[in-house]
XYZ file of C-alpha atoms in Angstrom:
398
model
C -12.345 6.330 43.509
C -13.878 6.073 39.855
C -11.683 4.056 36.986
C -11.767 7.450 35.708
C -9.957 8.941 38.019
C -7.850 5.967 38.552
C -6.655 6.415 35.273
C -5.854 10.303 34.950
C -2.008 9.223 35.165
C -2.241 7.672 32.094
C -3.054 10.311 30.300
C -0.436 12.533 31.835
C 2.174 9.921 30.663
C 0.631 10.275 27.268
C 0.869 14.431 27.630
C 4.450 14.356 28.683
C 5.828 11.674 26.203
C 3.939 13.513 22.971
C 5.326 16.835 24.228
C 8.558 15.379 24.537
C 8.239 14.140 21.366
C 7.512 17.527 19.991
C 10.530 18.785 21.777
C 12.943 16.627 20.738
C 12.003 15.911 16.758
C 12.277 19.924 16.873
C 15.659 20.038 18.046
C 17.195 16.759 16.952
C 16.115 17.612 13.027
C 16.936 21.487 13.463
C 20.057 21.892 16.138
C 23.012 22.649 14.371
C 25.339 20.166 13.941
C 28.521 21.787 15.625
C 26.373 21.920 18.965
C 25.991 18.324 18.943
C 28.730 17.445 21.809
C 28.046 14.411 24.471
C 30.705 16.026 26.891
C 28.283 18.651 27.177
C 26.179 18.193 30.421
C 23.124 19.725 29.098
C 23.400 17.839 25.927
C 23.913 14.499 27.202
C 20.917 14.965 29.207
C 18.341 16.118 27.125
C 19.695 13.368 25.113
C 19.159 10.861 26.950
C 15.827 11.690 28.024
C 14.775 12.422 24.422
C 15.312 8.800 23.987
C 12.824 7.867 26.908
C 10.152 9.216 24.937
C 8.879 6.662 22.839
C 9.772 3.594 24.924
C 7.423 5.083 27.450
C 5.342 6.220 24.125
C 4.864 2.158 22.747
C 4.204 0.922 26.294
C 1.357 3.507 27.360
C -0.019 2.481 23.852
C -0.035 -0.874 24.522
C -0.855 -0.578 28.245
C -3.944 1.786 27.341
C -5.682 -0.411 24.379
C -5.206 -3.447 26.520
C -7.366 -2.040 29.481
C -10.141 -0.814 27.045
C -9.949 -4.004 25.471
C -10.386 -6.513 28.783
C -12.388 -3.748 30.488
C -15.921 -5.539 29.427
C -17.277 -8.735 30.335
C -17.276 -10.024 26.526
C -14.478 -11.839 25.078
C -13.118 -13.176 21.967
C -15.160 -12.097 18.784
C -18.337 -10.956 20.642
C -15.744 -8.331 22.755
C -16.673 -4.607 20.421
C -12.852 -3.616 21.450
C -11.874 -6.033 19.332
C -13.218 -4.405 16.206
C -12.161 -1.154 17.413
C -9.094 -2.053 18.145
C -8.634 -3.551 14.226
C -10.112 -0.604 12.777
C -7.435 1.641 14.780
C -4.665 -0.497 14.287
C -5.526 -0.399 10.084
C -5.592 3.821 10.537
C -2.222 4.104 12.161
C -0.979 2.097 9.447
C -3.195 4.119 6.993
C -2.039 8.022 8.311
C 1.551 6.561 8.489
C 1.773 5.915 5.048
C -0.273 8.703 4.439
C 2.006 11.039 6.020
C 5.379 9.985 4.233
C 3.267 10.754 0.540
C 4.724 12.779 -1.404
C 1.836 14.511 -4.215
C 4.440 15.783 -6.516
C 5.940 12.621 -6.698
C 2.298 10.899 -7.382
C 1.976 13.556 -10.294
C 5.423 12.065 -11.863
C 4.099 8.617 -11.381
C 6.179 7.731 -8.528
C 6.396 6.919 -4.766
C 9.481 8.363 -3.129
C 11.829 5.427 -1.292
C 10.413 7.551 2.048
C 7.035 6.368 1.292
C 8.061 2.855 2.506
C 9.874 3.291 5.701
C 8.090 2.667 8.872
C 7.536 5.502 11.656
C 6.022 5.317 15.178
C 2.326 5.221 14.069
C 3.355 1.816 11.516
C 4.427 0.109 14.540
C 2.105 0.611 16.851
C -0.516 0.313 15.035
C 1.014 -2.664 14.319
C 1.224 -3.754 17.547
C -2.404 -3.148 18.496
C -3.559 -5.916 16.365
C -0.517 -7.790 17.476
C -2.149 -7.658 20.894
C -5.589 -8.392 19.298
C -3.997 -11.577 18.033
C -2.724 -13.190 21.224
C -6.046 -11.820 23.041
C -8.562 -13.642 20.151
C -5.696 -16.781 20.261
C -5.381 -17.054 24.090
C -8.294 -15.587 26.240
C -10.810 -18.607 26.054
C -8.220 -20.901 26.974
C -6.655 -20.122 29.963
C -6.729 -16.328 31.818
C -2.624 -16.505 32.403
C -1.844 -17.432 28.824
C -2.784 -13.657 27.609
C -0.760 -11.544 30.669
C 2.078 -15.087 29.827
C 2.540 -14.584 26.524
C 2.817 -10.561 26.542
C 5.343 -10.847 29.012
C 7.464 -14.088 27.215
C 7.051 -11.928 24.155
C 8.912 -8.781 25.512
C 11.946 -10.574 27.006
C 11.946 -12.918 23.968
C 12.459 -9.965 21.598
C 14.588 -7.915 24.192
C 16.968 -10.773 24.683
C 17.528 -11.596 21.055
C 17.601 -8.414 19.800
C 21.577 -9.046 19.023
C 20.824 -12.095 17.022
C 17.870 -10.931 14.448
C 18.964 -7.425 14.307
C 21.782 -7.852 11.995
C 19.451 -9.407 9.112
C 18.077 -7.077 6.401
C 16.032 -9.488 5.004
C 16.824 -8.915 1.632
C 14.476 -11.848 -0.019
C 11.226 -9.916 1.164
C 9.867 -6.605 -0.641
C 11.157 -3.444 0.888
C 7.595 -2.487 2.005
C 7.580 -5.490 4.288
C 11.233 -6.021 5.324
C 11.267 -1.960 6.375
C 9.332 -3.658 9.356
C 11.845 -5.417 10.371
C 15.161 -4.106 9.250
C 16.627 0.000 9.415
C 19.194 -0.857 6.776
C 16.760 1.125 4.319
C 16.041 4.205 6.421
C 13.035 3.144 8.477
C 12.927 4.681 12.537
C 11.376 2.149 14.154
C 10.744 -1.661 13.403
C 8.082 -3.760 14.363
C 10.763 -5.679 16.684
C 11.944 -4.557 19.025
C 9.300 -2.077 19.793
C 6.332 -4.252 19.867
C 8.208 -5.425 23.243
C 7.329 -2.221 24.640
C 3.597 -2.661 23.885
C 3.616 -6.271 24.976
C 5.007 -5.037 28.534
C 2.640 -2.102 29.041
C -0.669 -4.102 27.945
C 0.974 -6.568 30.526
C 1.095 -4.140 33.319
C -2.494 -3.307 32.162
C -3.921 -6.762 32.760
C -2.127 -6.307 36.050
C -3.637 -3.086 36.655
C -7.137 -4.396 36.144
C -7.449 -7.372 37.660
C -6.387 -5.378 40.639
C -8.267 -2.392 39.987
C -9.989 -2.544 43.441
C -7.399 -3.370 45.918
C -7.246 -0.765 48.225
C -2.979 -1.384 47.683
C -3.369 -1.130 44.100
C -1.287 1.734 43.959
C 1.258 1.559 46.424
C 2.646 -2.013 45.365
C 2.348 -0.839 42.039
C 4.449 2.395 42.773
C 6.957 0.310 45.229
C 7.298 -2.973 42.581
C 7.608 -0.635 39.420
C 10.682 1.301 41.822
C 12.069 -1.624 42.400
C 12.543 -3.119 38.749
C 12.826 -0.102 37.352
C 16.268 0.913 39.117
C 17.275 -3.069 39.342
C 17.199 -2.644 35.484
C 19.019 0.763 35.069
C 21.715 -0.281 37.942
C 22.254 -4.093 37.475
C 20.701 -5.540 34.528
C 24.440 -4.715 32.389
C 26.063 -7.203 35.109
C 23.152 -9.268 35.019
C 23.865 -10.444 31.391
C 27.442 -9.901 32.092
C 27.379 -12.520 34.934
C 24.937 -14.812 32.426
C 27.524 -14.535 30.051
C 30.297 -16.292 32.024
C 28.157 -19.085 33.575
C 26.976 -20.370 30.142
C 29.357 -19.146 28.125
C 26.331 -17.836 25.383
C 27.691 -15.299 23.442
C 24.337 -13.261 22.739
C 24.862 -12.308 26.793
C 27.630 -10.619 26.202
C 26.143 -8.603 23.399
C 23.614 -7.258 25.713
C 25.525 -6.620 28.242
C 28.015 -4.262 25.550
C 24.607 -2.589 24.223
C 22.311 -3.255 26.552
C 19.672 -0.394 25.805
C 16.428 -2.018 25.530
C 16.051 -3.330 29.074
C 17.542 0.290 30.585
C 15.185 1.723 28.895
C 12.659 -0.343 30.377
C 13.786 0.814 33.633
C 13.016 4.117 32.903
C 9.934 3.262 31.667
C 8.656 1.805 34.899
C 9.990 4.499 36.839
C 8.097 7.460 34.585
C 5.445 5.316 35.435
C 5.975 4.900 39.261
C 6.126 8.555 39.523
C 3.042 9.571 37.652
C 1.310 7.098 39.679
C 2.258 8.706 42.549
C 1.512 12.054 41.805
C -1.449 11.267 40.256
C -3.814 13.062 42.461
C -2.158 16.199 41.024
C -2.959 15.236 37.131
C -6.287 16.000 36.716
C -6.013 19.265 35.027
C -8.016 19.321 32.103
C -5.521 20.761 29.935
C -3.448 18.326 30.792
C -5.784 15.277 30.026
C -7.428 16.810 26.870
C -3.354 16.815 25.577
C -3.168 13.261 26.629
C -6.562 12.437 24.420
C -4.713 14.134 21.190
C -1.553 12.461 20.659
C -2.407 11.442 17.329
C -3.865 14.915 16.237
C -1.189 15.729 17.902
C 1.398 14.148 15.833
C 0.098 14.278 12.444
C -0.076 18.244 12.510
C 3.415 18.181 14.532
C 4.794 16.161 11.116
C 3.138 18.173 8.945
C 4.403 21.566 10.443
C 7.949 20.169 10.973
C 8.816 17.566 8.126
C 6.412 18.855 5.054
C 4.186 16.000 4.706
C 2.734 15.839 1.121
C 4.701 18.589 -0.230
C 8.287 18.235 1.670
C 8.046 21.695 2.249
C 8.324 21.346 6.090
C 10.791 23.131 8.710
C 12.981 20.636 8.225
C 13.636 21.469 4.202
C 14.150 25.175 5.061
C 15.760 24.482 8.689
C 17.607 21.582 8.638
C 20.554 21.122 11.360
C 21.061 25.082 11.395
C 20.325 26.243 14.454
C 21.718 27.761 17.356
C 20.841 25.840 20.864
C 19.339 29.170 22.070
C 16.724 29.360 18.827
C 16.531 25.982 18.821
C 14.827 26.040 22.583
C 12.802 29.245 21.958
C 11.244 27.973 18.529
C 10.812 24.058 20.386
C 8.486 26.253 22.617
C 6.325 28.360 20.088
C 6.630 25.006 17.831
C 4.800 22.928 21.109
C 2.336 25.431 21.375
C 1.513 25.595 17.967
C 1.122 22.330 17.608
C -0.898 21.762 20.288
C -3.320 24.576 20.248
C -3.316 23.396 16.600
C -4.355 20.012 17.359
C -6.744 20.976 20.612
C -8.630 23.061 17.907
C -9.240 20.337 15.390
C -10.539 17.915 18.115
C -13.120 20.594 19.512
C -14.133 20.565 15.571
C -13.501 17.168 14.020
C -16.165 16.136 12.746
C -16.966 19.825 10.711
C -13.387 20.009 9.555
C -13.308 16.273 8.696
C -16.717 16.644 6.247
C -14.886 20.301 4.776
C -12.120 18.160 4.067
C -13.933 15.713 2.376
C -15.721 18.305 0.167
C -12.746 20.303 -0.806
C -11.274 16.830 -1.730
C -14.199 15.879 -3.875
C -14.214 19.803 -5.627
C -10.551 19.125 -6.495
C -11.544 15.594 -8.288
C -13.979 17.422 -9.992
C -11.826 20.270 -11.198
C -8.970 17.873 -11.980
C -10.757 15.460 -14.335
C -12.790 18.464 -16.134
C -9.235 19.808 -16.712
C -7.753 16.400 -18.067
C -10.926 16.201 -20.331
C -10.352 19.555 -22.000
C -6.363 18.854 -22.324
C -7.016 15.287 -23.608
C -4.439 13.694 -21.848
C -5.347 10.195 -21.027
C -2.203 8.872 -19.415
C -1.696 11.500 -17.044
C -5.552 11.209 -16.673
C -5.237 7.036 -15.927
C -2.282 7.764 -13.058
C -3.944 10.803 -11.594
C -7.283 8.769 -11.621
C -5.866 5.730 -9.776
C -3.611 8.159 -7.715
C -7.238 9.714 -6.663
C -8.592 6.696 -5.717
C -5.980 5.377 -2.939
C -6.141 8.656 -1.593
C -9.893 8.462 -1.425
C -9.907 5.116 -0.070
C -6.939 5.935 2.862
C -8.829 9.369 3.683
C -12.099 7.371 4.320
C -10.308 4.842 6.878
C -8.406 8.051 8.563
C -11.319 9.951 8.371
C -13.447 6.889 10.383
C-alpha cells in the first residue's frame, strides 16, 4: 500500500470537519434564537457535535504538516518543509486578518475592534510555526524530544487551562493579548488550541515512524478506541479522584469543566473510525474537498459573514430563522460553497493573476481620481491603506 493511499483518511477527516464547519457557522449565526433549547434531543446533538469540529479541525492540521514536515530525510534548516511550513503559517495569519477588514472602515481611517480578534486560521497558523519551533529546537538532539515535547505540551496546556484562562492580560496590546484572552471577542486563542495541534502532529510522528508495520493500522484503530472512550467515560473521575489525593484545587476545576480532554476523546475516536473505513475514502470528490479547506473557508466567510464589506448573510440573516430553513439553506449554503471553492482551485492561478490586475486598475483609477480632486489627506491614508493590502495580497496570493 502507497503513503498515498495510506493517507486518504486524512483527507476525509479534513472533508467532514470543514463541512461541518460549514454546517454549523450556518446555523449557529442564523437559527433563530427561540429554537435554541438543550432539552431538545435534536438540538443537543447537533450541538454537541458542532463542537467536535474544530478540535478534530486543529489536530488534523497539526497531525498533517507534521508528516510533510518529517517525511524527508533532511532536518533542521536544510529540511524545504521548514520554509514551507513558515511561509504557510505567515498566510493563515495574513488571510485571517485579511478576512476580518473592513474597506469602509479603511476609507474613514479606521480598523474596526473585529479586525483584531483571532479566528481559526490565526491560530493555526500559529501553531504551524509553533511546531516548526520545537522541530528546528529539538530534532538534532535527541529523536524523542520532538514526539516528548508535543505531547508534554498538550497536557501542560489542557491541565492548566483553569489557571491561565482567567487572565486578560491587560498590560499587552489588544492585537497580541486577543491571542491569549476571549475577554475582547476573539473565538479561539492560541492556548488552548495549539494543544490540539501538538497532539495530532504527535500522533503523526507516531504514524510515520510506523508507517510500514504491517499492524500499523489496527493498533492504531484499537489504542485510539481505547483512549478515546477512557477520556469521554472516566477522565471527569480521573481528575475528580486526583483532586482528593492531593488536595490541588486546579483538579477539581477540570473535573467541573472538563471539556478539553472529552473532546480529545472524540477526537481520537473520529479518527479511529476513519481509519477504519478508510478503504472506502478514496472518492475523489471526497479528497479534492479535503485539499480545499482553506478555499474552502475563506469563500464560506465571505458568503456568510461579509468579509470586507459586512454585507454577509449574517447582517441580513442574523438569528432569524426557522430550524426547517435553517437546514435547507445549510445545504444549498455547503454546496455553494464548495462548488465555489472546487472551482477556484481548478483555476487558481488565472483567477489569482485577474485578481491582481483588477487590483492594480483600481490603484490606478483611485490615485488619478485623488489627483484631479486634490485631496492629499484622504490621498496619504488611501495610499498607505493600498499598500498593506498590496503587501498581504502578495503573501496570500504565494
Amino acid at each position: 500500500m502507497n503513503n498515498n493511499l495510506r493517507l486518504y483518511f486524512i483527507d476525509a477527516i479534513r472533508a467532514w470537519a470543514i463541512l461541518m464547519m460549514l454546517q454549523g457557522h450556518f446555523i449557529d449565526g442564523l437559527l433563530d434564537n427561540s429554537f435554541r433549547d438543550n432539552s431538545n434531543t435534536f438540538y443537543s446533538i447537533w450541538k454537541y457535535f458542532r463542537g467536535v469540529t474544530a478540535p478534530v479541525f486543529f489536530t488534523v492540521s497539526g497531525f498533517i504538516f507534521t508528516y510533510l514536515l518529517i517525511k524527508g530525510d533532511q532536518v533542521g534548516l536544510n529540511n524545504p518543509r521548514v520554509k514551507k511550513g513558515l511561509k504557510r503559517g505567515l498566510q493563515l495569519l495574513a488571510i485571517g486578518y485579511l478576512l476580518r477588514t473592513n474597506f469602509f472602515g479603511l476609507l474613514n481611517g479606521q480598523l474596526y475592534d473585529s479586525f483584531y480578534l483571532v479566528d481559526v486560521l490565526h491560530c493555526i497558523g500559529l501553531s504551524i510555526l509553533g511546531i516548526i519551533g520545537i522541530y528546528l529546537i529539538t530534532i538534532k538532539r535527541n529523536k524523542l524530544l520532538f514526539p516528548g515535547i508535543l505531547l508534554v505540551s498538550t497536557l501542560v496546556l489542557f491541565v492548566m487551562e483553569p489557571q491561565y484562562k482567567q487572565y486578560t492580560h491587560y498590560y499587552l496590546p489588544e492585537l497580541l493579548a486577543n491571542y491569549l484572552t476571549k475577554t475582547n471577542g476573539s473565538v479561539f486563542t492560541i492556548i488552548p488550541w495549539f494543544g490540539y495541534a501538538s497532539i495530532g502532529a504527535f500522533l503523526s510522528v507516531l504514524f510515520s515512524r510506523f508507517k510500514n508495520s504491517t499492524y500499523l493500522y489496527p493498533i492504531a484503530i484499537g489504542s485510539l478506541s481505547i483512549l478515546g472512550f477512557a477520556l469521554l467515560t472516566y477522565s471527569s473521575t480521573f481528575f475528580l479522584k486526583l483532586y482528593e489525593v492531593s488536595g490541588m484545587l486546579i483538579f477539581s476545576k477540570i473535573y467541573f469543566n472538563n471539556y478539553l480532554f472529552i473532546r480529545l476523546g472524540d477526537v481520537f475516536l473520529v479518527f479511529a473510525l476513519f481509519m477504519l473505513f478508510r478503504r472506502f475514502m478514496n472518492n475523489r470528490t471526497i479528497l479534492r474537498i479535503g485539499r480545499s479547506t482553506l478555499s474552502i473557508y475563506v469563500i464560506h466567510y465571505i458568503i456568510l459573514y461579509g468579509s470586507f464589506t459586512g454585507l454577509g448573510l449574517y447582517y441580513f440573516l442574523n438569528h432569524s430563522l426557522s430550524p426547517t430553513m435553517a437546514i435547507a439553506g445549510a445545504f444549498v449554503f455547503i454546496l455553494i460553497t464548495t462548488v465555489l471553492a472546487l472551482r477556484y482551485e481548478e483555476n487558481k492561478a488565472l483567477l489569482n493573476q485577474q485578481l491582481y490586475k483588477a487590483l492594480k486598475v483600481g490603484q490606478m483609477k483611485v490615485e488619478i481620481w485623488l489627483n484631479q480632486e486634490g485631496q492629499p489627506i484622504l490621498k496619504s491614508l488611501i495610499l498607505k491603506t493600498k499598500f498593506g493590502l498590496m503587501r498581504l495580497f502578495r503573501m496570500v496570493k504565494n
